[in-house]
């Protein structure tokens, strides 16, 4: 059973872009999922995403586990009614180490051509200046797009910090960094 067939069989596939199934049968691809370092252990809500990465790898594709060392310092406003408590870099690093250990039980990070990759977005954000970030990333995402997000709309009435609002820019940069 290939990756798409398995996702269908498990009821995990709602929609798919045309020709994706044929592409995945004939080509190796890379997929990533991000993990939030707010605790030293991944919660049960992450299990399905971890298993999707594991199944992607078993089907011959390359999984990337994106650890949110930088985004964890900002805080994702999605589903929150108040700004998240900001964590220290030391605590985030501690949390990431615990999560890496858990992920290693499901994803093979030492396996040949489709070995999993574990990356921390703090590694590419730590040396970027604010001006470089706004110039190079900010121009690709409109304020209208950001304001249309449910996570932003739900928080506007009670207040949304610039830190939380800019989280979407950071996510966009992760994508550009991983796929350039």
Short mmCIF file of N, CA, C and O in Angstrom, two decimals, residues 19-146:
data_model
loop_
_atom_site.label_atom_id
_atom_site.label_comp_id
_atom_site.label_asym_id
_atom_site.label_seq_id
_atom_site.Cartn_x
_atom_site.Cartn_y
_atom_site.Cartn_z
N UNK A 19 -3.17 14.96 -9.35
CA UNK A 19 -1.90 14.36 -9.74
C UNK A 19 -0.92 14.13 -8.58
O UNK A 19 0.19 13.65 -8.80
N UNK A 20 -1.32 14.44 -7.35
CA UNK A 20 -0.42 14.23 -6.21
C UNK A 20 -0.14 12.74 -6.00
O UNK A 20 0.99 12.34 -5.75
N UNK A 21 -1.17 11.93 -6.10
CA UNK A 21 -1.00 10.50 -5.86
C UNK A 21 0.00 9.91 -6.86
O UNK A 21 0.92 9.17 -6.48
N UNK A 22 -0.14 10.24 -8.13
CA UNK A 22 0.80 9.74 -9.15
C UNK A 22 2.20 10.27 -8.89
O UNK A 22 3.19 9.53 -9.03
N UNK A 23 2.29 11.52 -8.52
CA UNK A 23 3.61 12.10 -8.24
C UNK A 23 4.31 11.35 -7.10
O UNK A 23 5.48 11.00 -7.20
N UNK A 24 3.58 11.11 -6.01
CA UNK A 24 4.18 10.43 -4.86
C UNK A 24 4.54 8.98 -5.16
O UNK A 24 5.45 8.42 -4.54
N UNK A 25 3.85 8.35 -6.09
CA UNK A 25 4.19 6.98 -6.48
C UNK A 25 5.49 6.93 -7.28
O UNK A 25 6.23 5.96 -7.22
N UNK A 26 5.76 8.00 -8.04
CA UNK A 26 6.89 8.00 -8.97
C UNK A 26 8.07 8.87 -8.54
O UNK A 26 9.09 8.86 -9.22
N UNK A 27 7.92 9.63 -7.47
CA UNK A 27 8.97 10.54 -7.05
C UNK A 27 9.09 10.53 -5.53
O UNK A 27 8.10 10.38 -4.83
N UNK A 28 10.30 10.75 -5.08
CA UNK A 28 10.50 10.95 -3.64
C UNK A 28 10.25 12.42 -3.35
O UNK A 28 10.58 13.29 -4.14
N UNK A 29 9.62 12.68 -2.22
CA UNK A 29 9.34 14.06 -1.84
C UNK A 29 9.68 14.25 -0.37
O UNK A 29 10.03 13.30 0.33
N UNK A 30 9.58 15.45 0.07
CA UNK A 30 9.87 15.80 1.46
C UNK A 30 8.63 16.41 2.07
O UNK A 30 7.95 17.21 1.44
N UNK A 31 8.34 16.04 3.31
CA UNK A 31 7.23 16.63 4.04
C UNK A 31 7.71 17.03 5.42
O UNK A 31 8.61 16.41 5.98
N UNK A 32 7.14 18.11 5.95
CA UNK A 32 7.52 18.51 7.29
C UNK A 32 6.31 18.83 8.15
O UNK A 32 5.26 19.20 7.64
N UNK A 33 6.52 18.68 9.44
CA UNK A 33 5.52 19.06 10.43
C UNK A 33 6.27 19.75 11.56
O UNK A 33 7.35 19.31 11.96
N UNK A 34 5.70 20.83 12.06
CA UNK A 34 6.34 21.59 13.13
C UNK A 34 5.81 21.20 14.50
O UNK A 34 4.65 20.83 14.65
N UNK A 35 6.70 21.27 15.48
CA UNK A 35 6.37 20.92 16.86
C UNK A 35 6.73 22.09 17.77
O UNK A 35 7.78 22.69 17.64
N UNK A 36 5.84 22.37 18.69
CA UNK A 36 5.93 23.50 19.60
C UNK A 36 6.63 23.09 20.90
O UNK A 36 6.21 22.13 21.54
N UNK A 37 7.69 23.79 21.32
CA UNK A 37 8.46 23.38 22.49
C UNK A 37 7.97 23.97 23.82
O UNK A 37 8.76 24.37 24.66
N UNK A 38 6.67 24.01 24.03
CA UNK A 38 6.16 24.58 25.28
C UNK A 38 6.24 23.59 26.44
O UNK A 38 6.01 23.97 27.59
N UNK A 39 6.57 22.33 26.17
CA UNK A 39 6.73 21.32 27.22
C UNK A 39 7.84 20.36 26.80
O UNK A 39 8.17 20.28 25.62
N UNK A 40 8.39 19.63 27.76
CA UNK A 40 9.48 18.72 27.43
C UNK A 40 8.98 17.38 26.88
O UNK A 40 9.77 16.50 26.58
N UNK A 41 7.68 17.26 26.74
CA UNK A 41 7.08 16.04 26.21
C UNK A 41 6.02 16.43 25.19
O UNK A 41 5.25 17.36 25.42
N UNK A 42 5.98 15.72 24.07
CA UNK A 42 4.93 15.95 23.10
C UNK A 42 3.62 15.41 23.66
O UNK A 42 3.60 14.41 24.37
N UNK A 43 2.53 16.06 23.35
CA UNK A 43 1.24 15.62 23.87
C UNK A 43 0.54 14.71 22.86
O UNK A 43 0.96 14.59 21.71
N UNK A 44 -0.50 14.08 23.30
CA UNK A 44 -1.21 13.12 22.47
C UNK A 44 -1.72 13.75 21.18
O UNK A 44 -1.84 13.08 20.16
N UNK A 45 -1.98 15.05 21.19
CA UNK A 45 -2.44 15.74 19.99
C UNK A 45 -1.42 15.76 18.87
O UNK A 45 -1.75 15.98 17.71
N UNK A 46 -0.15 15.52 19.18
CA UNK A 46 0.90 15.47 18.17
C UNK A 46 1.08 14.09 17.56
O UNK A 46 1.76 13.93 16.56
N UNK A 47 0.47 13.09 18.18
CA UNK A 47 0.71 11.71 17.76
C UNK A 47 0.32 11.45 16.30
O UNK A 47 1.05 10.79 15.56
N UNK A 48 -0.80 11.96 15.88
CA UNK A 48 -1.23 11.72 14.50
C UNK A 48 -0.23 12.31 13.51
O UNK A 48 0.12 11.67 12.52
N UNK A 49 0.26 13.53 13.77
CA UNK A 49 1.24 14.15 12.88
C UNK A 49 2.54 13.36 12.86
O UNK A 49 3.16 13.19 11.81
N UNK A 50 2.96 12.87 14.03
CA UNK A 50 4.18 12.07 14.10
C UNK A 50 4.01 10.81 13.26
O UNK A 50 4.91 10.42 12.51
N UNK A 51 2.86 10.16 13.37
CA UNK A 51 2.63 8.93 12.61
C UNK A 51 2.55 9.20 11.11
O UNK A 51 2.97 8.37 10.30
N UNK A 52 2.06 10.36 10.71
CA UNK A 52 2.04 10.70 9.29
C UNK A 52 3.47 10.83 8.78
O UNK A 52 3.81 10.31 7.71
N UNK A 53 4.34 11.49 9.55
CA UNK A 53 5.75 11.58 9.15
C UNK A 53 6.38 10.19 9.08
O UNK A 53 7.14 9.89 8.16
N UNK A 54 6.07 9.35 10.05
CA UNK A 54 6.61 7.99 10.07
C UNK A 54 6.15 7.20 8.85
O UNK A 54 6.95 6.51 8.19
N UNK A 55 4.88 7.29 8.51
CA UNK A 55 4.35 6.57 7.35
C UNK A 55 4.90 7.14 6.04
O UNK A 55 5.14 6.41 5.08
N UNK A 56 5.11 8.46 6.01
CA UNK A 56 5.72 9.09 4.85
C UNK A 56 7.12 8.50 4.63
O UNK A 56 7.49 8.14 3.51
N UNK A 57 7.87 8.36 5.71
CA UNK A 57 9.21 7.79 5.61
C UNK A 57 9.17 6.33 5.18
O UNK A 57 9.94 5.90 4.32
N UNK A 58 8.27 5.56 5.74
CA UNK A 58 8.16 4.14 5.39
C UNK A 58 7.77 3.95 3.92
O UNK A 58 8.08 2.93 3.32
N UNK A 59 7.12 4.96 3.34
CA UNK A 59 6.75 4.91 1.92
C UNK A 59 7.90 5.39 1.02
O UNK A 59 7.73 5.50 -0.19
N UNK A 60 9.07 5.67 1.62
CA UNK A 60 10.24 6.05 0.84
C UNK A 60 10.50 7.53 0.72
O UNK A 60 11.42 7.95 0.02
N UNK A 61 9.72 8.35 1.39
CA UNK A 61 9.88 9.80 1.32
C UNK A 61 10.68 10.30 2.52
O UNK A 61 10.96 9.55 3.46
N UNK A 62 11.05 11.56 2.48
CA UNK A 62 11.91 12.14 3.51
C UNK A 62 11.09 13.02 4.47
O UNK A 62 10.52 14.02 4.06
N UNK A 63 11.07 12.66 5.75
CA UNK A 63 10.36 13.48 6.74
C UNK A 63 11.28 14.50 7.40
O UNK A 63 12.47 14.23 7.64
N UNK A 64 10.74 15.66 7.67
CA UNK A 64 11.45 16.68 8.44
C UNK A 64 10.60 17.01 9.66
O UNK A 64 9.42 17.35 9.54
N UNK A 65 11.20 16.90 10.83
CA UNK A 65 10.56 17.35 12.07
C UNK A 65 11.12 18.73 12.37
O UNK A 65 12.30 18.89 12.65
N UNK A 66 10.27 19.72 12.25
CA UNK A 66 10.67 21.11 12.46
C UNK A 66 10.38 21.49 13.91
O UNK A 66 9.22 21.61 14.31
N UNK A 67 11.43 21.66 14.67
CA UNK A 67 11.30 22.04 16.07
C UNK A 67 11.25 23.57 16.15
O UNK A 67 12.08 24.25 15.55
N UNK A 68 10.30 24.08 16.89
CA UNK A 68 10.05 25.52 16.91
C UNK A 68 10.80 26.27 18.00
O UNK A 68 10.18 26.94 18.82
N UNK A 69 12.12 26.18 18.01
CA UNK A 69 12.90 26.91 19.00
C UNK A 69 12.70 28.41 18.93
O UNK A 69 12.62 29.09 19.95
N UNK A 70 12.59 28.95 17.72
CA UNK A 70 12.36 30.39 17.55
C UNK A 70 10.88 30.73 17.71
O UNK A 70 10.53 31.65 18.45
N UNK A 71 10.02 29.99 17.04
CA UNK A 71 8.59 30.28 17.14
C UNK A 71 8.09 30.05 18.56
O UNK A 71 7.17 30.72 19.01
N UNK A 72 8.71 29.14 19.28
CA UNK A 72 8.35 28.91 20.68
C UNK A 72 8.66 30.10 21.57
O UNK A 72 8.07 30.28 22.63
N UNK A 73 9.60 30.93 21.14
CA UNK A 73 9.94 32.13 21.90
C UNK A 73 8.91 33.24 21.67
O UNK A 73 8.84 34.19 22.45
N UNK A 74 8.12 33.11 20.60
CA UNK A 74 7.13 34.12 20.25
C UNK A 74 5.76 33.76 20.81
O UNK A 74 5.11 34.53 21.48
N UNK A 75 5.31 32.56 20.48
CA UNK A 75 3.99 32.12 20.94
C UNK A 75 2.97 32.16 19.84
O UNK A 75 2.74 33.19 19.23
N UNK A 76 2.37 31.05 19.56
CA UNK A 76 1.35 30.91 18.53
C UNK A 76 0.01 31.38 19.09
O UNK A 76 -0.46 30.86 20.11
N UNK A 77 -0.63 32.38 18.46
CA UNK A 77 -1.91 32.87 18.97
C UNK A 77 -3.10 31.96 18.69
O UNK A 77 -4.17 32.16 19.22
N UNK A 78 -2.91 30.92 17.87
CA UNK A 78 -4.01 30.07 17.46
C UNK A 78 -4.68 29.40 18.66
O UNK A 78 -4.02 28.72 19.45
N UNK A 79 -5.96 29.60 18.79
CA UNK A 79 -6.73 28.95 19.84
C UNK A 79 -6.50 29.48 21.24
O UNK A 79 -6.99 28.92 22.21
N UNK A 80 -5.78 30.56 21.36
CA UNK A 80 -5.47 31.11 22.68
C UNK A 80 -6.35 32.33 22.95
O UNK A 80 -6.65 33.09 22.06
N UNK A 81 -6.71 32.51 24.21
CA UNK A 81 -7.50 33.69 24.58
C UNK A 81 -6.62 34.78 25.17
O UNK A 81 -7.06 35.90 25.36
N UNK A 82 -5.36 34.45 25.48
CA UNK A 82 -4.42 35.42 26.01
C UNK A 82 -3.04 35.09 25.47
O UNK A 82 -2.78 33.97 25.03
N UNK A 83 -2.16 36.07 25.53
CA UNK A 83 -0.80 35.85 25.04
C UNK A 83 -0.11 34.78 25.89
O UNK A 83 -0.24 34.75 27.11
N UNK A 84 0.60 33.90 25.22
CA UNK A 84 1.28 32.82 25.90
C UNK A 84 2.48 33.35 26.70
O UNK A 84 3.14 34.30 26.28
N UNK A 85 2.75 32.72 27.83
CA UNK A 85 3.91 33.10 28.64
C UNK A 85 5.18 32.85 27.84
O UNK A 85 5.35 31.80 27.23
N UNK A 86 6.07 33.85 27.83
CA UNK A 86 7.31 33.72 27.07
C UNK A 86 8.29 32.85 27.85
O UNK A 86 8.50 33.05 29.05
N UNK A 87 8.89 31.87 27.17
CA UNK A 87 9.81 30.93 27.79
C UNK A 87 11.26 31.36 27.53
O UNK A 87 11.56 31.94 26.50
N UNK A 88 12.14 31.02 28.45
CA UNK A 88 13.56 31.32 28.28
C UNK A 88 14.16 30.38 27.24
O UNK A 88 13.65 29.28 27.00
N UNK A 89 15.27 30.80 26.66
CA UNK A 89 15.96 29.97 25.67
C UNK A 89 16.41 28.65 26.31
O UNK A 89 16.33 27.59 25.68
N UNK A 90 16.87 28.69 27.55
CA UNK A 90 17.30 27.47 28.25
C UNK A 90 16.14 26.49 28.42
O UNK A 90 16.31 25.28 28.21
N UNK A 91 14.99 26.99 28.82
CA UNK A 91 13.84 26.11 29.01
C UNK A 91 13.37 25.53 27.67
O UNK A 91 13.05 24.34 27.57
N UNK A 92 13.37 26.34 26.63
CA UNK A 92 12.99 25.85 25.31
C UNK A 92 13.96 24.76 24.86
O UNK A 92 13.54 23.72 24.35
N UNK A 93 15.25 24.96 25.07
CA UNK A 93 16.24 23.95 24.68
C UNK A 93 16.00 22.65 25.45
O UNK A 93 16.07 21.56 24.87
N UNK A 94 15.72 22.75 26.73
CA UNK A 94 15.41 21.57 27.54
C UNK A 94 14.19 20.83 26.97
O UNK A 94 14.20 19.60 26.82
N UNK A 95 13.16 21.58 26.64
CA UNK A 95 11.94 20.98 26.08
C UNK A 95 12.22 20.30 24.74
O UNK A 95 11.71 19.21 24.48
N UNK A 96 13.04 20.94 23.91
CA UNK A 96 13.36 20.36 22.60
C UNK A 96 14.10 19.03 22.74
O UNK A 96 13.84 18.10 21.98
N UNK A 97 15.00 18.95 23.70
CA UNK A 97 15.75 17.70 23.91
C UNK A 97 14.80 16.55 24.26
O UNK A 97 14.95 15.44 23.76
N UNK A 98 13.82 16.81 25.14
CA UNK A 98 12.84 15.79 25.49
C UNK A 98 12.01 15.37 24.30
O UNK A 98 11.74 14.17 24.09
N UNK A 99 11.60 16.33 23.48
CA UNK A 99 10.79 16.01 22.30
C UNK A 99 11.58 15.25 21.24
O UNK A 99 11.05 14.34 20.60
N UNK A 100 12.86 15.60 21.07
CA UNK A 100 13.71 14.88 20.11
C UNK A 100 13.79 13.40 20.47
O UNK A 100 13.71 12.53 19.60
N UNK A 101 13.93 13.13 21.74
CA UNK A 101 14.02 11.75 22.22
C UNK A 101 12.75 10.99 21.86
O UNK A 101 12.79 9.84 21.40
N UNK A 102 11.60 11.62 22.05
CA UNK A 102 10.33 10.98 21.70
C UNK A 102 10.19 10.76 20.20
O UNK A 102 9.78 9.69 19.76
N UNK A 103 10.51 11.77 19.41
CA UNK A 103 10.39 11.65 17.96
C UNK A 103 11.27 10.54 17.40
O UNK A 103 10.89 9.86 16.43
N UNK A 104 12.42 10.33 18.00
CA UNK A 104 13.36 9.31 17.54
C UNK A 104 12.79 7.89 17.66
O UNK A 104 13.30 6.97 17.03
N UNK A 105 11.76 7.72 18.42
CA UNK A 105 11.13 6.41 18.55
C UNK A 105 10.24 6.08 17.35
O UNK A 105 9.89 4.91 17.13
N UNK A 106 9.88 7.10 16.57
CA UNK A 106 8.96 6.90 15.45
C UNK A 106 9.57 7.23 14.08
O UNK A 106 9.09 6.75 13.07
N UNK A 107 10.58 8.09 14.08
CA UNK A 107 11.20 8.52 12.83
C UNK A 107 12.67 8.14 12.88
O UNK A 107 13.35 8.43 13.86
N UNK A 108 13.14 7.50 11.83
CA UNK A 108 14.54 7.09 11.75
C UNK A 108 15.35 8.26 11.20
O UNK A 108 15.23 8.60 10.03
N UNK A 109 16.17 8.86 12.06
CA UNK A 109 16.97 10.00 11.65
C UNK A 109 18.34 9.59 11.09
O UNK A 109 19.14 10.42 10.74
N UNK A 110 18.60 8.29 11.01
CA UNK A 110 19.89 7.79 10.51
C UNK A 110 19.75 6.97 9.23
O UNK A 110 20.69 6.32 8.82
N UNK A 111 18.62 6.98 8.62
CA UNK A 111 18.31 6.08 7.51
C UNK A 111 18.71 6.71 6.17
O UNK A 111 18.18 7.74 5.80
N UNK A 112 19.60 6.13 5.43
CA UNK A 112 20.03 6.49 4.08
C UNK A 112 19.37 7.69 3.41
O UNK A 112 19.25 8.75 3.97
N UNK A 113 18.92 7.48 2.19
CA UNK A 113 18.44 8.59 1.35
C UNK A 113 17.14 9.21 1.85
O UNK A 113 16.84 10.35 1.52
N UNK A 114 16.36 8.48 2.62
CA UNK A 114 15.14 9.10 3.14
C UNK A 114 15.19 9.19 4.66
O UNK A 114 14.16 9.19 5.33
N UNK A 115 16.40 9.32 5.17
CA UNK A 115 16.54 9.52 6.61
C UNK A 115 15.86 10.80 7.04
O UNK A 115 15.92 11.81 6.33
N UNK A 116 15.23 10.74 8.17
CA UNK A 116 14.55 11.92 8.68
C UNK A 116 15.55 13.00 9.06
O UNK A 116 16.70 12.72 9.38
N UNK A 117 15.08 14.23 9.01
CA UNK A 117 15.89 15.36 9.42
C UNK A 117 15.16 16.07 10.54
O UNK A 117 13.96 16.29 10.47
N UNK A 118 15.91 16.41 11.56
CA UNK A 118 15.35 17.16 12.67
C UNK A 118 16.03 18.52 12.66
O UNK A 118 17.26 18.60 12.72
N UNK A 119 15.25 19.57 12.48
CA UNK A 119 15.80 20.93 12.41
C UNK A 119 15.12 21.80 13.45
O UNK A 119 13.98 21.54 13.86
N UNK A 120 15.83 22.83 13.88
CA UNK A 120 15.33 23.78 14.86
C UNK A 120 15.32 25.15 14.21
O UNK A 120 16.39 25.65 13.81
N UNK A 121 14.16 25.77 14.09
CA UNK A 121 14.11 27.06 13.39
C UNK A 121 14.88 28.17 14.11
O UNK A 121 15.20 29.19 13.52
N UNK A 122 15.23 27.97 15.36
CA UNK A 122 16.09 28.94 16.06
C UNK A 122 17.44 29.05 15.36
O UNK A 122 18.04 30.12 15.31
N UNK A 123 17.91 27.94 14.77
CA UNK A 123 19.22 27.94 14.12
C UNK A 123 19.30 28.92 12.96
O UNK A 123 20.36 29.48 12.69
N UNK A 124 18.21 29.13 12.22
CA UNK A 124 18.28 30.08 11.12
C UNK A 124 17.72 31.45 11.48
O UNK A 124 17.94 32.41 10.77
N UNK A 125 17.05 31.56 12.60
CA UNK A 125 16.54 32.88 13.02
C UNK A 125 17.51 33.64 13.91
O UNK A 125 17.47 34.87 13.96
N UNK A 126 18.36 32.96 14.64
CA UNK A 126 19.15 33.61 15.69
C UNK A 126 20.07 34.72 15.19
O UNK A 126 20.38 35.63 15.94
N UNK A 127 20.47 34.68 13.94
CA UNK A 127 21.39 35.71 13.43
C UNK A 127 20.75 36.67 12.42
O UNK A 127 21.46 37.41 11.76
N UNK A 128 19.42 36.64 12.31
CA UNK A 128 18.74 37.54 11.36
C UNK A 128 18.35 38.82 12.10
O UNK A 128 17.70 38.78 13.14
N UNK A 129 18.70 39.94 11.50
CA UNK A 129 18.30 41.22 12.11
C UNK A 129 16.83 41.49 11.81
O UNK A 129 16.27 40.96 10.85
N UNK A 130 16.23 42.33 12.63
CA UNK A 130 14.82 42.68 12.43
C UNK A 130 14.62 43.32 11.06
O UNK A 130 13.67 42.99 10.34
N UNK A 131 15.51 44.22 10.66
CA UNK A 131 15.37 44.89 9.37
C UNK A 131 15.48 43.91 8.21
O UNK A 131 14.71 43.98 7.26
N UNK A 132 16.42 42.98 8.29
CA UNK A 132 16.53 41.97 7.24
C UNK A 132 15.27 41.11 7.17
O UNK A 132 14.77 40.80 6.08
N UNK A 133 14.76 40.74 8.32
CA UNK A 133 13.55 39.91 8.35
C UNK A 133 12.36 40.63 7.74
O UNK A 133 11.66 40.09 6.88
N UNK A 134 12.12 41.86 8.15
CA UNK A 134 10.98 42.62 7.63
C UNK A 134 11.14 42.83 6.13
O UNK A 134 10.19 42.68 5.36
N UNK A 135 12.35 43.16 5.69
CA UNK A 135 12.59 43.40 4.26
C UNK A 135 12.42 42.13 3.44
O UNK A 135 11.78 42.12 2.39
N UNK A 136 13.02 41.03 3.89
CA UNK A 136 13.06 39.81 3.09
C UNK A 136 11.82 38.94 3.21
O UNK A 136 11.50 38.19 2.30
N UNK A 137 11.13 39.01 4.34
CA UNK A 137 9.97 38.15 4.56
C UNK A 137 8.67 38.94 4.53
O UNK A 137 7.69 38.52 3.92
N UNK A 138 8.65 40.08 5.19
CA UNK A 138 7.43 40.87 5.30
C UNK A 138 6.79 41.24 3.98
O UNK A 138 5.56 41.33 3.88
N UNK A 139 7.60 41.41 2.95
CA UNK A 139 7.04 41.79 1.64
C UNK A 139 6.26 40.68 0.96
O UNK A 139 5.53 40.92 0.02
N UNK A 140 6.38 39.45 1.46
CA UNK A 140 5.71 38.32 0.83
C UNK A 140 4.34 38.00 1.43
O UNK A 140 3.61 37.19 0.88
N UNK A 141 4.01 38.60 2.56
CA UNK A 141 2.74 38.31 3.22
C UNK A 141 2.01 39.63 3.48
O UNK A 141 2.55 40.52 4.13
N UNK A 142 0.79 39.74 2.98
CA UNK A 142 0.05 40.99 3.14
C UNK A 142 -0.61 41.07 4.51
O UNK A 142 -0.93 40.03 5.12
N UNK A 143 -0.85 42.28 4.97
CA UNK A 143 -1.57 42.49 6.22
C UNK A 143 -2.99 41.95 6.08
O UNK A 143 -3.54 41.35 7.02
N UNK A 144 -3.60 42.12 4.91
CA UNK A 144 -4.95 41.59 4.69
C UNK A 144 -4.99 40.08 4.90
O UNK A 144 -5.93 39.56 5.51
N UNK A 145 -3.99 39.38 4.40
CA UNK A 145 -3.92 37.93 4.58
C UNK A 145 -3.83 37.60 6.07
O UNK A 145 -4.51 36.71 6.57
N UNK A 146 -2.98 38.32 6.78
CA UNK A 146 -2.78 38.06 8.21
C UNK A 146 -4.04 38.37 9.01
O UNK A 146 -4.42 37.63 9.91
#
